[in-house]
CSV table of C-alpha atoms in Angstrom, one decimal:
chain,number,residue,atom,x,y,z
A,15,MET,CA,32.5,-13.2,-64.7
A,16,SER,CA,33.6,-12.0,-68.2
A,17,PRO,CA,37.1,-10.8,-69.0
A,18,ALA,CA,38.0,-7.2,-68.2
A,19,PHE,CA,37.5,-4.8,-71.1
A,20,GLY,CA,40.4,-3.6,-73.2
A,21,ALA,CA,41.7,0.0,-73.1
A,22,MET,CA,39.4,1.2,-75.9
A,23,GLU,CA,36.2,0.0,-74.2
A,24,VAL,CA,37.2,1.4,-70.8
A,25,GLU,CA,38.0,4.7,-72.4
A,26,HIS,CA,34.6,4.6,-74.1
A,27,TYR,CA,32.8,4.1,-70.8
A,28,ALA,CA,35.0,6.6,-68.9
A,29,LYS,CA,33.6,9.4,-70.9
A,30,GLY,CA,30.3,8.8,-69.1
A,31,VAL,CA,27.1,7.0,-70.1
A,32,LEU,CA,23.9,8.9,-70.4
A,33,LEU,CA,21.2,7.1,-68.3
A,34,GLU,CA,17.7,7.1,-69.8
A,35,PRO,CA,14.4,6.1,-68.4
A,36,PHE,CA,13.8,2.4,-68.2
A,37,LEU,CA,10.5,2.0,-70.0
A,38,HIS,CA,9.3,-1.3,-68.6
A,39,GLN,CA,9.2,-0.5,-64.9
A,40,VAL,CA,5.6,-1.3,-63.8
A,41,GLY,CA,5.8,-1.0,-60.0
A,42,GLY,CA,7.9,0.2,-57.1
A,43,HIS,CA,8.9,3.8,-56.3
A,44,SER,CA,12.6,3.8,-56.8
A,45,CYS,CA,13.8,5.3,-60.1
A,46,VAL,CA,15.1,2.6,-62.5
A,47,LEU,CA,17.2,3.7,-65.4
A,48,ARG,CA,18.5,2.2,-68.6
A,49,PHE,CA,22.3,1.8,-68.8
A,50,ASN,CA,22.2,-0.1,-72.0
A,51,ASP,CA,20.0,-2.8,-73.7
A,52,LYS,CA,21.1,-5.5,-71.2
A,53,THR,CA,21.7,-3.5,-68.1
A,54,ILE,CA,19.6,-1.2,-65.8
A,55,CYS,CA,20.6,0.7,-62.7
A,56,LYS,CA,18.9,2.0,-59.6
A,57,PRO,CA,20.0,4.1,-56.6
A,58,LEU,CA,22.2,2.0,-54.3
A,59,ILE,CA,20.6,1.1,-50.9
A,60,GLN,CA,23.1,-0.4,-48.6
A,61,ARG,CA,20.9,-3.3,-47.5
A,62,GLU,CA,20.0,-4.3,-51.1
A,63,HIS,CA,23.6,-4.0,-52.1
A,64,GLN,CA,24.6,-6.3,-49.3
A,65,PHE,CA,22.0,-8.8,-50.4
A,66,TYR,CA,23.3,-9.0,-54.0
A,67,GLU,CA,26.9,-9.3,-52.7
A,68,THR,CA,26.1,-12.2,-50.3
A,69,LEU,CA,23.0,-14.0,-51.7
A,70,PRO,CA,23.2,-17.8,-51.7
A,71,THR,CA,23.9,-19.5,-55.0
A,72,GLU,CA,20.6,-21.3,-55.1
A,73,ILE,CA,18.7,-18.0,-54.9
A,74,ARG,CA,20.8,-16.3,-57.6
A,75,ARG,CA,19.0,-17.8,-60.5
A,76,PHE,CA,15.8,-16.2,-59.2
A,77,THR,CA,17.2,-12.7,-59.0
A,78,PRO,CA,18.6,-10.3,-61.6
A,79,GLN,CA,22.3,-10.7,-62.2
A,80,TYR,CA,24.2,-8.2,-60.2
A,81,LYS,CA,26.8,-6.3,-62.3
A,82,GLY,CA,28.5,-3.9,-59.9
A,83,VAL,CA,28.3,-0.2,-58.8
A,84,VAL,CA,28.7,3.1,-60.7
A,85,SER,CA,28.9,6.7,-59.7
A,86,VAL,CA,26.1,8.9,-61.1
A,87,SER,CA,26.3,12.6,-61.5
A,88,PHE,CA,23.3,15.0,-61.9
A,89,GLU,CA,24.0,17.5,-64.7
A,90,GLU,CA,22.3,20.1,-66.7
A,91,ASP,CA,23.1,21.2,-70.2
A,92,GLU,CA,23.1,24.8,-71.4
A,93,ASP,CA,19.3,24.6,-72.1
A,94,GLY,CA,18.5,23.4,-68.6
A,95,ASN,CA,17.7,19.9,-69.6
A,96,LEU,CA,18.4,17.4,-66.7
A,97,CYS,CA,20.8,14.5,-67.3
A,98,LEU,CA,22.1,11.6,-65.3
A,99,ILE,CA,25.6,10.5,-66.3
A,100,ALA,CA,27.2,7.2,-65.1
A,101,TYR,CA,30.9,7.0,-64.5
A,102,PRO,CA,33.2,4.3,-63.1
A,103,LEU,CA,33.2,4.3,-59.3
A,104,ASN,CA,36.2,6.2,-58.0
A,105,GLY,CA,38.1,5.5,-61.3
A,106,ASP,CA,38.1,1.8,-60.4
A,107,GLN,CA,37.6,-0.1,-63.7
A,108,SER,CA,37.1,-3.5,-61.9
A,109,ASN,CA,33.4,-2.9,-61.6
A,110,LEU,CA,33.2,-2.9,-65.4
A,111,GLU,CA,34.3,-6.5,-65.7
A,112,ASN,CA,30.9,-8.0,-66.1
A,113,VAL,CA,29.1,-5.1,-67.8
A,114,ASP,CA,28.5,-5.4,-71.5
A,115,ASN,CA,28.7,-1.7,-72.5
A,116,SER,CA,29.1,-2.3,-76.3
A,117,ASP,CA,25.7,-0.7,-77.0
A,118,CYS,CA,25.8,2.2,-74.5
A,119,GLU,CA,26.3,5.8,-75.6
A,120,PRO,CA,29.1,7.9,-74.1
A,121,LYS,CA,28.4,11.4,-72.8
A,122,SER,CA,30.4,12.9,-75.6
A,123,LYS,CA,28.1,11.3,-78.1
A,124,VAL,CA,24.7,12.2,-76.5
A,125,SER,CA,24.4,14.7,-73.6
A,126,ARG,CA,20.8,15.6,-73.6
A,127,TRP,CA,17.4,14.0,-73.9
A,128,ILE,CA,15.0,16.6,-75.1
A,129,ASN,CA,17.3,18.2,-77.6
A,130,LYS,CA,19.0,15.1,-78.9
A,131,LYS,CA,17.5,15.6,-82.4
A,132,ALA,CA,18.7,19.2,-82.4
A,133,VAL,CA,22.3,18.1,-81.8
A,134,LEU,CA,22.1,15.8,-84.8
A,135,LEU,CA,20.7,18.6,-86.9
A,136,GLU,CA,23.6,20.8,-86.0
A,137,ASN,CA,26.0,18.1,-87.0
A,138,ASP,CA,24.4,18.0,-90.4
A,139,ASN,CA,25.1,21.7,-90.9
A,140,ILE,CA,21.5,22.8,-90.7
A,141,THR,CA,21.1,26.5,-90.3
A,142,LYS,CA,20.9,27.9,-86.7
A,143,GLU,CA,17.5,29.3,-87.5
A,144,ARG,CA,16.1,25.9,-88.3
A,145,VAL,CA,17.8,24.5,-85.2
A,146,ARG,CA,16.1,27.2,-83.0
A,147,GLN,CA,12.8,26.4,-84.6
A,148,HIS,CA,13.3,22.7,-84.0
A,149,ARG,CA,14.1,23.4,-80.3
A,150,LYS,CA,11.0,25.6,-80.0
A,151,GLU,CA,8.9,22.8,-81.3
A,152,GLU,CA,10.5,20.3,-79.0
A,153,LYS,CA,9.8,22.5,-76.0
A,154,VAL,CA,6.1,22.7,-77.0
A,155,LYS,CA,6.0,18.9,-77.3
A,156,SER,CA,7.7,18.6,-73.9
A,157,HIS,CA,5.0,20.7,-72.3
A,158,LYS,CA,2.3,18.6,-73.9
A,159,LEU,CA,4.0,15.5,-72.6
A,160,ASP,CA,4.1,17.0,-69.1
A,161,ASP,CA,0.4,17.6,-69.3
A,162,GLU,CA,-0.2,14.1,-70.5
A,163,PHE,CA,1.9,12.6,-67.7
A,164,GLU,CA,-0.1,14.6,-65.1
A,165,TRP,CA,-3.2,12.9,-66.6
A,166,LEU,CA,-1.6,9.5,-66.7
A,167,LYS,CA,-0.5,9.7,-63.1
A,168,LYS,CA,-4.2,9.9,-62.1
A,169,SER,CA,-5.1,6.9,-64.2
A,170,GLU,CA,-4.8,3.5,-62.5
A,171,VAL,CA,-5.6,1.4,-65.6
A,172,LEU,CA,-5.0,2.6,-69.1
A,173,TYR,CA,-4.3,1.5,-72.6
A,174,TYR,CA,-1.5,2.8,-74.8
A,175,SER,CA,-1.3,2.1,-78.5
A,176,LEU,CA,1.9,0.4,-79.7
A,177,GLU,CA,1.2,-0.5,-83.3
A,178,LYS,CA,1.5,1.8,-86.3
A,179,LYS,CA,0.6,0.5,-89.7
A,180,GLY,CA,0.6,-3.0,-88.5
A,181,HIS,CA,4.1,-3.0,-87.0
A,182,ILE,CA,5.1,-3.3,-83.4
A,183,SER,CA,7.1,-0.2,-82.3
A,184,SER,CA,10.7,-1.2,-81.6
A,185,GLN,CA,10.8,1.5,-78.8
A,186,PHE,CA,7.9,2.3,-76.6
A,187,LYS,CA,7.4,6.0,-76.1
A,188,HIS,CA,6.9,5.7,-72.4
A,189,ASN,CA,5.4,3.7,-69.6
A,190,PRO,CA,3.5,6.1,-67.4
A,191,TRP,CA,4.6,4.6,-64.1
A,192,SER,CA,8.3,4.5,-65.0
A,193,MET,CA,8.1,8.1,-66.2
A,194,LYS,CA,6.4,9.2,-63.0
A,195,CYS,CA,9.2,7.6,-60.9
A,196,HIS,CA,11.8,9.1,-63.2
A,197,GLN,CA,10.5,12.6,-63.0
A,198,GLN,CA,10.2,12.5,-59.2
A,199,HIS,CA,13.7,11.2,-58.8
A,200,LEU,CA,15.2,13.9,-61.1
A,201,GLN,CA,13.3,16.6,-59.1
A,202,ARG,CA,14.7,15.3,-55.8
A,203,MET,CA,18.2,15.2,-57.2
A,204,LYS,CA,17.8,18.7,-58.6
A,205,GLU,CA,16.7,20.0,-55.2
A,206,ASN,CA,19.7,18.4,-53.6
A,207,ALA,CA,22.2,19.4,-56.3
A,208,LYS,CA,23.7,22.3,-54.3
A,209,HIS,CA,24.6,19.9,-51.5
A,210,ARG,CA,25.4,16.7,-53.4
A,211,ASN,CA,26.1,15.7,-57.0
A,212,GLN,CA,27.5,12.2,-56.7
A,213,TYR,CA,25.3,9.2,-56.2
A,214,LYS,CA,26.0,5.5,-56.2
A,215,PHE,CA,23.9,3.2,-58.3
A,216,ILE,CA,23.9,-0.5,-58.6
A,217,LEU,CA,23.9,-2.2,-62.1
A,218,LEU,CA,21.5,-5.1,-62.6
A,219,GLU,CA,20.5,-7.4,-65.5
A,220,ASN,CA,17.7,-6.0,-67.7
A,221,LEU,CA,15.3,-8.9,-67.4
A,222,THR,CA,13.1,-7.6,-70.3
A,223,SER,CA,16.0,-7.4,-72.9
A,224,ARG,CA,15.2,-10.8,-74.5
A,225,TYR,CA,11.6,-9.9,-75.2
A,226,GLU,CA,10.3,-8.0,-78.2
A,227,VAL,CA,7.2,-6.8,-76.3
A,228,PRO,CA,7.7,-7.5,-72.6
A,229,CYS,CA,4.6,-8.4,-70.6
A,230,VAL,CA,5.4,-7.7,-67.0
A,231,LEU,CA,3.6,-8.5,-63.7
A,232,ASP,CA,4.9,-7.0,-60.5
A,233,LEU,CA,3.6,-8.8,-57.4
A,234,LYS,CA,4.3,-7.5,-53.9
A,235,MET,CA,4.9,-10.6,-51.8
A,236,GLY,CA,4.3,-11.5,-48.2
A,237,THR,CA,1.9,-10.6,-45.4
A,238,ARG,CA,4.2,-8.0,-44.0
A,239,GLN,CA,5.9,-5.1,-45.9
A,240,HIS,CA,7.7,-3.0,-43.3
A,241,GLY,CA,11.3,-3.6,-42.5
A,242,ASP,CA,12.6,-4.1,-39.0
A,243,ASP,CA,14.1,-0.6,-39.0
A,244,ALA,CA,10.8,1.1,-40.0
A,245,SER,CA,9.6,4.0,-37.9
A,246,GLU,CA,6.3,3.6,-36.0
A,247,GLU,CA,4.6,5.8,-38.6
A,248,LYS,CA,6.0,3.8,-41.5
A,249,LYS,CA,5.2,0.5,-39.8
A,250,ALA,CA,1.5,1.6,-39.2
A,251,ASN,CA,1.2,2.8,-42.8
A,252,GLN,CA,2.5,-0.5,-44.2
A,253,ILE,CA,0.3,-2.6,-41.9
A,254,ARG,CA,-2.7,-0.6,-43.0
A,255,LYS,CA,-1.9,-1.1,-46.7
A,256,CYS,CA,-1.6,-4.9,-46.1
A,257,GLN,CA,-4.9,-5.1,-44.1
A,258,GLN,CA,-6.8,-3.2,-46.8
A,259,SER,CA,-5.5,-5.3,-49.7
A,260,THR,CA,-5.0,-8.9,-50.7
A,261,SER,CA,-1.7,-9.0,-48.9
A,262,ALA,CA,-3.3,-9.8,-45.5
A,263,VAL,CA,-5.6,-12.5,-47.0
A,264,ILE,CA,-3.4,-14.3,-49.5
A,265,GLY,CA,0.1,-12.9,-49.0
A,266,VAL,CA,0.4,-11.3,-52.4
A,267,ARG,CA,-1.0,-8.2,-54.2
A,268,VAL,CA,-0.7,-6.7,-57.7
A,269,CYS,CA,1.9,-3.9,-57.6
A,270,GLY,CA,1.9,-3.2,-61.4
A,271,MET,CA,1.2,-4.7,-64.7
A,272,GLN,CA,2.0,-4.2,-68.4
A,273,VAL,CA,0.4,-6.6,-70.9
A,274,TYR,CA,0.2,-6.6,-74.7
A,275,GLN,CA,-3.2,-6.8,-76.3
A,276,THR,CA,-2.8,-8.4,-79.7
A,277,GLY,CA,-6.3,-7.5,-81.0
A,278,THR,CA,-5.9,-3.8,-80.6
A,279,GLY,CA,-2.1,-3.4,-80.7
A,280,GLN,CA,-2.1,-1.8,-77.3
A,281,LEU,CA,-0.3,-2.2,-74.0
A,282,MET,CA,-2.5,-2.3,-70.9
A,283,PHE,CA,-1.0,-0.7,-67.8
A,284,MET,CA,-2.2,-1.3,-64.2
A,285,ASN,CA,-0.6,0.5,-61.3
A,286,LYS,CA,-0.2,-0.3,-57.6
A,287,TYR,CA,-3.1,1.9,-56.5
A,288,HIS,CA,-5.5,-0.2,-58.5
A,289,GLY,CA,-3.8,-3.4,-57.2
A,290,ARG,CA,-4.4,-2.4,-53.6
A,291,LYS,CA,-8.1,-2.1,-54.2
A,292,LEU,CA,-8.6,-5.6,-55.6
A,293,SER,CA,-10.4,-8.3,-53.7
A,294,VAL,CA,-9.2,-11.9,-53.9
A,295,GLN,CA,-11.5,-12.5,-56.8
A,296,GLY,CA,-10.3,-9.2,-58.4
A,297,PHE,CA,-6.7,-10.4,-58.0
A,298,LYS,CA,-7.6,-13.6,-59.8
A,299,GLU,CA,-9.2,-11.7,-62.6
A,300,ALA,CA,-6.1,-9.4,-62.9
A,301,LEU,CA,-3.9,-12.6,-63.2
A,302,TYR,CA,-6.3,-13.9,-65.9
A,303,GLN,CA,-6.0,-10.5,-67.7
A,304,PHE,CA,-2.2,-10.7,-67.5
A,305,PHE,CA,-2.2,-14.0,-69.4
A,306,HIS,CA,-4.8,-12.9,-71.9
A,307,ASN,CA,-3.7,-11.2,-75.0
A,308,GLY,CA,-7.1,-9.6,-75.9
A,309,LYS,CA,-8.0,-12.5,-78.1
A,310,TYR,CA,-7.4,-15.6,-76.1
A,311,LEU,CA,-5.7,-16.9,-73.0
A,312,ARG,CA,-2.0,-17.7,-73.4
A,313,ARG,CA,-2.4,-21.2,-71.9
A,314,GLU,CA,1.0,-22.4,-73.1
A,315,LEU,CA,2.6,-20.1,-70.4
A,316,PHE,CA,0.9,-21.7,-67.4
A,317,ASP,CA,3.0,-24.8,-66.9
A,318,ALA,CA,6.3,-23.0,-67.4
A,319,VAL,CA,5.3,-20.3,-64.9
A,320,LEU,CA,4.1,-22.8,-62.3
A,321,LYS,CA,7.3,-24.9,-62.7
A,322,LYS,CA,9.4,-21.8,-61.9
A,323,LEU,CA,7.2,-20.7,-59.0
A,324,THR,CA,7.3,-24.2,-57.5
A,325,GLU,CA,11.1,-24.4,-57.9
A,326,LEU,CA,11.4,-21.0,-56.2
A,327,LYS,CA,9.2,-22.2,-53.3
A,328,THR,CA,11.4,-25.2,-52.8
A,329,VAL,CA,14.5,-23.0,-52.7
A,330,LEU,CA,13.0,-20.5,-50.2
A,331,GLU,CA,11.8,-23.3,-47.9
A,332,LYS,CA,15.4,-24.2,-47.4
A,333,GLN,CA,16.6,-20.6,-46.5
A,334,GLU,CA,17.3,-20.0,-42.9
A,335,SER,CA,16.6,-16.5,-41.3
A,336,TYR,CA,15.9,-14.6,-44.6
A,337,ARG,CA,13.0,-12.1,-44.5
A,338,PHE,CA,12.1,-10.5,-47.8
A,339,TYR,CA,10.0,-7.7,-46.5
A,340,SER,CA,8.5,-5.4,-49.3
A,341,SER,CA,10.2,-7.3,-52.1
A,342,SER,CA,8.4,-8.1,-55.3
A,343,LEU,CA,8.2,-11.0,-57.7
A,344,LEU,CA,8.2,-10.4,-61.4
A,345,ILE,CA,6.6,-12.7,-64.0
A,346,ILE,CA,7.7,-11.8,-67.6
A,347,TYR,CA,6.8,-13.2,-71.0
A,348,ASP,CA,6.8,-11.9,-74.6
A,349,GLY,CA,3.6,-10.4,-75.9
A,350,LYS,CA,4.9,-11.0,-79.4
A,351,GLU,CA,4.2,-14.7,-80.0
A,352,LEU,CA,6.6,-16.9,-81.9
A,353,PRO,CA,5.3,-18.5,-85.1
A,354,GLU,CA,3.9,-22.0,-85.0
A,355,VAL,CA,6.3,-24.8,-85.7
A,356,ALA,CA,5.5,-27.6,-88.2
A,357,VAL,CA,5.8,-31.0,-86.7
A,358,ASP,CA,6.1,-34.3,-88.5
A,359,SER,CA,2.9,-36.4,-87.9
A,360,ASP,CA,5.1,-39.3,-86.9
A,361,SER,CA,7.0,-37.2,-84.4
A,362,GLU,CA,6.8,-37.8,-80.6
A,363,TYR,CA,5.8,-34.2,-80.3
A,364,LEU,CA,2.3,-35.1,-81.5
A,365,GLU,CA,1.7,-36.7,-78.1
A,366,ASP,CA,1.7,-33.2,-76.6
A,367,LEU,CA,-0.7,-31.7,-79.2
A,368,SER,CA,-4.4,-31.2,-78.6
A,369,GLU,CA,-6.9,-33.4,-80.4
A,370,GLU,CA,-7.9,-30.5,-82.6
A,371,SER,CA,-4.3,-30.0,-84.0
A,372,SER,CA,-3.5,-33.8,-84.4
A,373,ASP,CA,-6.6,-35.1,-86.1
A,374,GLU,CA,-6.7,-36.4,-89.6
A,375,SER,CA,-7.4,-33.0,-91.1
A,376,ALA,CA,-3.9,-31.9,-90.1
A,377,GLY,CA,-2.4,-34.1,-92.8
A,378,ALA,CA,1.2,-35.1,-92.8
A,379,TYR,CA,2.2,-32.2,-90.6
A,380,ALA,CA,0.6,-30.7,-87.5
A,381,TYR,CA,1.4,-27.4,-85.9
A,382,LYS,CA,2.3,-26.6,-82.3
A,383,PRO,CA,3.0,-23.2,-80.8
A,384,ALA,CA,6.7,-22.5,-80.4
A,385,THR,CA,7.8,-22.6,-76.8
A,386,SER,CA,7.5,-19.2,-75.2
A,387,THR,CA,10.1,-18.2,-72.7
A,388,VAL,CA,8.8,-17.0,-69.3
A,389,ASP,CA,10.8,-15.6,-66.5
A,390,VAL,CA,10.2,-15.5,-62.7
A,391,ARG,CA,12.5,-13.3,-60.6
A,392,MET,CA,12.6,-11.7,-57.1
A,393,ILE,CA,13.5,-8.0,-57.0
A,394,ASP,CA,13.7,-5.1,-54.6
A,395,PHE,CA,15.6,-6.1,-51.4
A,396,ALA,CA,15.9,-2.7,-49.6
A,397,HIS,CA,14.3,-4.2,-46.5
A,398,THR,CA,15.6,-7.7,-46.7
A,399,THR,CA,17.3,-9.1,-43.5
A,400,CYS,CA,19.1,-12.2,-42.5
A,401,LYS,CA,21.1,-13.3,-39.4
A,402,PHE,CA,24.2,-13.6,-41.6
A,403,TYR,CA,24.3,-9.8,-42.1
A,404,GLY,CA,25.6,-9.5,-38.5
A,405,GLU,CA,24.7,-5.9,-37.6
A,406,ASP,CA,20.9,-6.3,-37.5
A,407,SER,CA,19.5,-6.0,-34.0
A,408,ILE,CA,16.5,-8.3,-34.8
A,409,VAL,CA,17.4,-11.8,-35.9
A,410,HIS,CA,14.7,-14.1,-37.4
A,411,GLU,CA,14.8,-17.8,-37.4
A,412,GLY,CA,13.4,-20.3,-39.9
A,413,GLN,CA,11.5,-19.6,-43.1
A,414,ASP,CA,9.9,-16.4,-44.3
A,415,THR,CA,6.4,-17.9,-43.8
A,416,GLY,CA,4.6,-14.7,-45.1
A,417,TYR,CA,6.4,-14.8,-48.4
A,418,LEU,CA,5.9,-18.6,-48.7
A,419,PHE,CA,2.2,-18.2,-47.9
A,420,GLY,CA,1.9,-15.7,-50.8
A,421,LEU,CA,3.8,-18.0,-53.1
A,422,GLN,CA,1.6,-20.9,-52.3
A,423,ASN,CA,-1.6,-19.0,-52.9
A,424,LEU,CA,-0.2,-17.5,-56.1
A,425,ILE,CA,0.5,-21.1,-57.4
A,426,ALA,CA,-2.9,-22.2,-56.4
A,427,ILE,CA,-4.7,-19.3,-58.1
A,428,ILE,CA,-2.7,-19.8,-61.4
A,429,LYS,CA,-3.6,-23.5,-61.3
A,430,GLU,CA,-7.3,-22.6,-60.9
A,431,ILE,CA,-7.1,-20.3,-63.9
A,432,ARG,CA,-5.3,-23.0,-66.0
A,433,ASP,CA,-7.8,-25.7,-65.0
A,434,GLU,CA,-10.9,-23.6,-65.4
A,435,SER,CA,-9.8,-22.4,-68.9
A,436,SER,CA,-9.3,-26.0,-70.1
A,437,GLU,CA,-12.7,-27.3,-69.1
């Protein structure tokens, strides 16, 4: 845990941090928001909060880092734009200890999303008439975006252009799934605003922050999705979804995907509705597509992913009583590939190079792809249970066999793709 912030940093945060949509959410239904570059937040669910507070050390490296709790207020500016502002919980600064807030924006600096540019114009002493005109244009754009989102919500697989004049955009405009969740959550909060305006959110590590163009695969794990506390209606609904998808057959299904296509400079999005329709062969093809950049298969990623999945399997096999119902597994890598590294022909690294790159034509130096960082993490623990929680009426013994079944099949399918592609 990092040292507590000094007075200046605490004051900076205490003004309130404007929460913005988290653009790399590819699955789930909970609203995930961006706190700053390295931190996201989501509505606090007691069971999930308990999991992060008590999870075993060996599981911790396979989950996002938990960073505490904040209080979030739903607010509107004078133009009716909806904002979510995060504040320290009950004035307690202790929950700031492990949150790097050096790059977040206080409420006093930015208080609105749609009219942010208009605020900057006012500060530059632009005439009120020009400001009004700018706001009018922004409202028209906003309506166009709303229409676009309505269309995107109905699209299960789509492509979104990232590149402009050969450069990758440093900030994606939007991921359709994240915006859908965000809009729905804002609407619910607006409807409840008369009765409640304070919400607790948990702060978690932003797993995509290290990647320039994050490619994200969200996999719903296990043969069962409903929690022990689910109503009969909810239970029947979840059982039906499992039976009609690959969850029942192989214990895993696609819940969302975002993958970068190098050839076209586009991101390909796949949502959970498409994932539910996939056969086992379709699931395998979706995994192939996740590791394919539009030009070729990213074969260098397979062994790193398989290593992490195997390590996770070993850890979970040792866990007693845990059931991770409805949780997901994220696989993340960078769509922006690192440049190749020159390697001395006498180097031991040449042993790992293919015949093509290490033959005589390579000269004194050969080239090998720089090692790409991949990440594998478990997320979403709203329905997780364990006998150590104490208050649960149903206590499970032994391993979460449904989750392990899915993990075992996932490993096998990725191995198949790797081996078939090398033939």
